[in-house]
Amino acid sequence: MMNVDNEFPLDSSLIYLNHAAVSPLPKKTVESLQLFLQEMMFQGAKDYPQWQLKENLLREQLQELIHAPSSNDIALLKNTSEAISTVAYGLNWKKGENVVITDQEFPSNRIVWESLEKYGVITNKALISKVEEPEEVLFKLVDENTRLISVSAVQYASGLKMDLKKIGRFCKENHILFCVDAIQQLGALQFDVQAIQADFVMADGHKWLLAPEGLALFYSTPQAREQLELKQYGWRSVENVSDYDSLTWQLPDSARKFECGSPNMLGIHALSASLSLMLEMGLVEIEKKILENTCFLLNLLNQCSNIEILSPQKKEQRSGIVTFKHCKKDNNSLFEQLKQNNVICAQRGGGIRFSPHFYTPTTQLEKAVEIVNKML
Ligand SMILES: Cc1ncc(COP(=O)(O)O)c(C=O)c1O
């Protein structure tokens, strides 16, 4: 078993509880980037075929991560928002059709759909706060004009983990497309695109996947991506990528058609290194440790007087995110106090969001809650 402390040589003065925002890079990832940068400095692209092998490896790693049937179903895009936009602007909408989302979505999974209003497409939001079964509220909004349901696997502010299997089943039964923003789940909790019957899944790598910003996976089933009209074209979106002389071209069946130009090779090297660390550690083990941390935090916070936990506490709805607020103290001053004590966290959903990763020691969670308690 790897020594986790060696892999995360974070500044020891920091208590880093912000993996739901942007994560620190593991040592392995930084070393891989350093090697790649040295190679680019001393040898340029002399060994470009090796870079392509790394890109292929990354697609296979991502396939394993989300349990996709094939690496051909995975495109590498810039970020989650670009992938959601590829779906939203690829579909041929009819006036009056609608999309169903929740009222807890991060702006990328709301604004993109709302922007379709100019085509007469309506975005309906299910009000899921403090609801026992949020999926049922989503289903109630569906009517004969619903073309697609789009949800976050885990909600960014509350940490609510949605029952994706249930939503996927409902979508299939009702011939509705199912789109999942998985950025708050991948790298934290296990994920299986086939089990949830998703048509589209997207996630950037800079949160729980421990990679830098700017490289995202975009999964689509062959049937679903056939429905998307391409809005960006380039030398790489064609079947015979290296045939620069040919004056004819055709699009590939694979998801690679969504990648129009040169890949983000730096991002590819980094995400691949982070994924190899996580796959070596084991996705089951990572999920176990993350849920143990969540449970530990919930127990500590439940013992504090005047603290209201905003995250769901039902086991099946838990994730790596725990959000809470102080009933008497202003959230801004609590956040400032935490910041001054080097607790790196976020203000979300009207509370303080803690998001430790699998390697975060429980002693740090205790310290962070102690600081909260001092303010009581
Ligand atoms: C649920 C969710 N989706 C998307 C994003 C970010 O999107 P992008 O990858 O486009 O920056 C975030 C970031 O906080 C998020 O929490």
PDB file of N, CA and C and ligand atoms in Angstrom, residues 20-21 78-84 104-109 152-157 181-184 202-207 213-214 216 321 348 353, ligand 1:
ATOM      1  N   ALA A  20     -13.906  19.861  -3.163  1.00  0.00           N
ATOM      2  CA  ALA A  20     -15.085  20.074  -4.013  1.00  0.00           C
ATOM      3  C   ALA A  20     -14.922  21.361  -4.821  1.00  0.00           C
ATOM      4  N   ALA A  21     -13.819  22.102  -4.584  1.00  0.00           N
ATOM      5  CA  ALA A  21     -13.534  23.321  -5.372  1.00  0.00           C
ATOM      6  C   ALA A  21     -12.374  23.005  -6.315  1.00  0.00           C
ATOM      7  N   LYS A  78     -12.597  20.714 -22.779  1.00  0.00           N
ATOM      8  CA  LYS A  78     -11.940  21.698 -21.882  1.00  0.00           C
ATOM      9  C   LYS A  78     -12.461  21.638 -20.457  1.00  0.00           C
ATOM     10  N   ASN A  79     -13.765  21.557 -20.330  1.00  0.00           N
ATOM     11  CA  ASN A  79     -14.346  21.575 -18.987  1.00  0.00           C
ATOM     12  C   ASN A  79     -15.790  21.059 -19.028  1.00  0.00           C
ATOM     13  N   THR A  80     -16.391  20.972 -17.883  1.00  0.00           N
ATOM     14  CA  THR A  80     -17.748  20.439 -17.753  1.00  0.00           C
ATOM     15  C   THR A  80     -18.741  21.286 -18.549  1.00  0.00           C
ATOM     16  N   SER A  81     -18.580  22.610 -18.439  1.00  0.00           N
ATOM     17  CA  SER A  81     -19.519  23.519 -19.109  1.00  0.00           C
ATOM     18  C   SER A  81     -19.471  23.335 -20.624  1.00  0.00           C
ATOM     19  N   GLU A  82     -18.275  23.152 -21.167  1.00  0.00           N
ATOM     20  CA  GLU A  82     -18.156  22.942 -22.616  1.00  0.00           C
ATOM     21  C   GLU A  82     -18.888  21.652 -23.024  1.00  0.00           C
ATOM     22  N   ALA A  83     -18.748  20.629 -22.189  1.00  0.00           N
ATOM     23  CA  ALA A  83     -19.407  19.351 -22.510  1.00  0.00           C
ATOM     24  C   ALA A  83     -20.928  19.482 -22.424  1.00  0.00           C
ATOM     25  N   ILE A  84     -21.417  20.185 -21.408  1.00  0.00           N
ATOM     26  CA  ILE A  84     -22.877  20.373 -21.302  1.00  0.00           C
ATOM     27  C   ILE A  84     -23.361  21.178 -22.509  1.00  0.00           C
ATOM     28  N   GLN A 104     -30.894  22.982  -7.302  1.00  0.00           N
ATOM     29  CA  GLN A 104     -29.627  23.033  -6.559  1.00  0.00           C
ATOM     30  C   GLN A 104     -28.415  22.973  -7.476  1.00  0.00           C
ATOM     31  N   GLU A 105     -28.639  23.038  -8.780  1.00  0.00           N
ATOM     32  CA  GLU A 105     -27.532  22.815  -9.714  1.00  0.00           C
ATOM     33  C   GLU A 105     -26.495  23.935  -9.687  1.00  0.00           C
ATOM     34  N   PHE A 106     -25.249  23.562  -9.903  1.00  0.00           N
ATOM     35  CA  PHE A 106     -24.180  24.533 -10.131  1.00  0.00           C
ATOM     36  C   PHE A 106     -24.536  25.302 -11.415  1.00  0.00           C
ATOM     37  N   PRO A 107     -24.160  26.599 -11.525  1.00  0.00           N
ATOM     38  CA  PRO A 107     -24.603  27.387 -12.685  1.00  0.00           C
ATOM     39  C   PRO A 107     -24.356  26.744 -14.053  1.00  0.00           C
ATOM     40  N   SER A 108     -23.279  25.957 -14.210  1.00  0.00           N
ATOM     41  CA  SER A 108     -23.048  25.386 -15.560  1.00  0.00           C
ATOM     42  C   SER A 108     -24.165  24.443 -15.983  1.00  0.00           C
ATOM     43  N   ASN A 109     -24.789  23.807 -15.023  1.00  0.00           N
ATOM     44  CA  ASN A 109     -25.881  22.889 -15.375  1.00  0.00           C
ATOM     45  C   ASN A 109     -27.241  23.587 -15.287  1.00  0.00           C
ATOM     46  N   SER A 152     -26.768  16.972 -11.431  1.00  0.00           N
ATOM     47  CA  SER A 152     -25.449  16.673 -10.879  1.00  0.00           C
ATOM     48  C   SER A 152     -25.551  15.374 -10.115  1.00  0.00           C
ATOM     49  N   ALA A 153     -24.537  14.536 -10.258  1.00  0.00           N
ATOM     50  CA  ALA A 153     -24.517  13.271  -9.517  1.00  0.00           C
ATOM     51  C   ALA A 153     -24.532  13.576  -8.016  1.00  0.00           C
ATOM     52  N   VAL A 154     -23.736  14.570  -7.644  1.00  0.00           N
ATOM     53  CA  VAL A 154     -23.682  15.062  -6.258  1.00  0.00           C
ATOM     54  C   VAL A 154     -23.837  16.580  -6.338  1.00  0.00           C
ATOM     55  N   GLN A 155     -24.744  17.128  -5.558  1.00  0.00           N
ATOM     56  CA  GLN A 155     -24.974  18.579  -5.619  1.00  0.00           C
ATOM     57  C   GLN A 155     -23.822  19.338  -4.956  1.00  0.00           C
ATOM     58  N   TYR A 156     -23.366  20.395  -5.636  1.00  0.00           N
ATOM     59  CA  TYR A 156     -22.128  21.065  -5.216  1.00  0.00           C
ATOM     60  C   TYR A 156     -22.225  21.739  -3.853  1.00  0.00           C
ATOM     61  N   ALA A 157     -23.407  22.228  -3.489  1.00  0.00           N
ATOM     62  CA  ALA A 157     -23.498  22.982  -2.231  1.00  0.00           C
ATOM     63  C   ALA A 157     -23.888  22.081  -1.065  1.00  0.00           C
ATOM     64  N   ASP A 181     -23.895  15.609 -14.745  1.00  0.00           N
ATOM     65  CA  ASP A 181     -22.683  16.350 -14.399  1.00  0.00           C
ATOM     66  C   ASP A 181     -22.071  15.614 -13.200  1.00  0.00           C
ATOM     67  N   ALA A 182     -20.970  14.903 -13.469  1.00  0.00           N
ATOM     68  CA  ALA A 182     -20.427  13.993 -12.444  1.00  0.00           C
ATOM     69  C   ALA A 182     -19.213  14.559 -11.719  1.00  0.00           C
ATOM     70  N   ILE A 183     -18.981  15.859 -11.844  1.00  0.00           N
ATOM     71  CA  ILE A 183     -17.721  16.429 -11.322  1.00  0.00           C
ATOM     72  C   ILE A 183     -17.579  16.276  -9.805  1.00  0.00           C
ATOM     73  N   GLN A 184     -18.704  16.265  -9.083  1.00  0.00           N
ATOM     74  CA  GLN A 184     -18.600  16.150  -7.615  1.00  0.00           C
ATOM     75  C   GLN A 184     -18.643  14.697  -7.144  1.00  0.00           C
ATOM     76  N   MET A 202     -20.346  14.185 -17.917  1.00  0.00           N
ATOM     77  CA  MET A 202     -19.205  15.085 -18.061  1.00  0.00           C
ATOM     78  C   MET A 202     -18.599  15.440 -16.697  1.00  0.00           C
ATOM     79  N   ALA A 203     -17.294  15.700 -16.690  1.00  0.00           N
ATOM     80  CA  ALA A 203     -16.630  16.128 -15.448  1.00  0.00           C
ATOM     81  C   ALA A 203     -15.229  16.619 -15.747  1.00  0.00           C
ATOM     82  N   ASP A 204     -14.898  17.777 -15.224  1.00  0.00           N
ATOM     83  CA  ASP A 204     -13.517  18.261 -15.275  1.00  0.00           C
ATOM     84  C   ASP A 204     -12.719  17.530 -14.193  1.00  0.00           C
ATOM     85  N   GLY A 205     -11.389  17.583 -14.301  1.00  0.00           N
ATOM     86  CA  GLY A 205     -10.548  16.773 -13.409  1.00  0.00           C
ATOM     87  C   GLY A 205     -10.021  17.476 -12.172  1.00  0.00           C
ATOM     88  N   HIS A 206     -10.401  18.754 -11.957  1.00  0.00           N
ATOM     89  CA  HIS A 206      -9.673  19.509 -10.923  1.00  0.00           C
ATOM     90  C   HIS A 206     -10.240  19.378  -9.512  1.00  0.00           C
ATOM     91  N   LYS A 207     -11.285  18.578  -9.359  1.00  0.00           N
ATOM     92  CA  LYS A 207     -11.820  18.430  -7.994  1.00  0.00           C
ATOM     93  C   LYS A 207     -11.337  17.109  -7.412  1.00  0.00           C
ATOM     94  N   GLU A 213      -7.001  22.193 -13.542  1.00  0.00           N
ATOM     95  CA  GLU A 213      -8.203  22.614 -14.283  1.00  0.00           C
ATOM     96  C   GLU A 213      -7.946  22.551 -15.790  1.00  0.00           C
ATOM     97  N   GLY A 214      -9.019  22.396 -16.550  1.00  0.00           N
ATOM     98  CA  GLY A 214      -8.905  22.576 -18.002  1.00  0.00           C
ATOM     99  C   GLY A 214      -8.902  21.314 -18.841  1.00  0.00           C
ATOM    100  N   ALA A 216     -11.483  17.886 -19.312  1.00  0.00           N
ATOM    101  CA  ALA A 216     -12.684  17.196 -18.823  1.00  0.00           C
ATOM    102  C   ALA A 216     -12.991  15.977 -19.670  1.00  0.00           C
ATOM    103  N   ILE A 321     -19.010  15.789   0.645  1.00  0.00           N
ATOM    104  CA  ILE A 321     -19.276  17.181   1.043  1.00  0.00           C
ATOM    105  C   ILE A 321     -20.119  17.247   2.318  1.00  0.00           C
ATOM    106  N   ARG A 348     -20.816  27.914   0.622  1.00  0.00           N
ATOM    107  CA  ARG A 348     -21.750  27.470  -0.413  1.00  0.00           C
ATOM    108  C   ARG A 348     -23.118  27.195   0.205  1.00  0.00           C
ATOM    109  N   ARG A 353     -18.831  24.918   3.556  1.00  0.00           N
ATOM    110  CA  ARG A 353     -18.695  23.590   2.958  1.00  0.00           C
ATOM    111  C   ARG A 353     -17.316  23.014   3.244  1.00  0.00           C
TER     112      ARG A 353
HETATM  113  C1  LIG B   1     -21.524  20.510 -10.063  1.00  0.00           C
HETATM  114  C2  LIG B   1     -20.482  21.305 -10.769  1.00  0.00           C
HETATM  115  N1  LIG B   1     -20.451  21.332 -12.106  1.00  0.00           N
HETATM  116  C3  LIG B   1     -19.512  22.012 -12.786  1.00  0.00           C
HETATM  117  C4  LIG B   1     -18.517  22.703 -12.122  1.00  0.00           C
HETATM  118  C5  LIG B   1     -17.432  23.407 -12.856  1.00  0.00           C
HETATM  119  O1  LIG B   1     -17.612  23.391 -14.221  1.00  0.00           O
HETATM  120  P1  LIG B   1     -16.408  23.590 -15.225  1.00  0.00           P
HETATM  121  O2  LIG B   1     -15.675  22.277 -15.331  1.00  0.00           O
HETATM  122  O3  LIG B   1     -17.072  23.963 -16.486  1.00  0.00           O
HETATM  123  O4  LIG B   1     -15.544  24.664 -14.689  1.00  0.00           O
HETATM  124  C6  LIG B   1     -18.519  22.735 -10.728  1.00  0.00           C
HETATM  125  C7  LIG B   1     -17.505  23.533  -9.996  1.00  0.00           C
HETATM  126  O5  LIG B   1     -17.649  23.960  -8.904  1.00  0.00           O
HETATM  127  C8  LIG B   1     -19.512  22.004 -10.040  1.00  0.00           C
HETATM  128  O6  LIG B   1     -19.531  21.966  -8.705  1.00  0.00           O
END
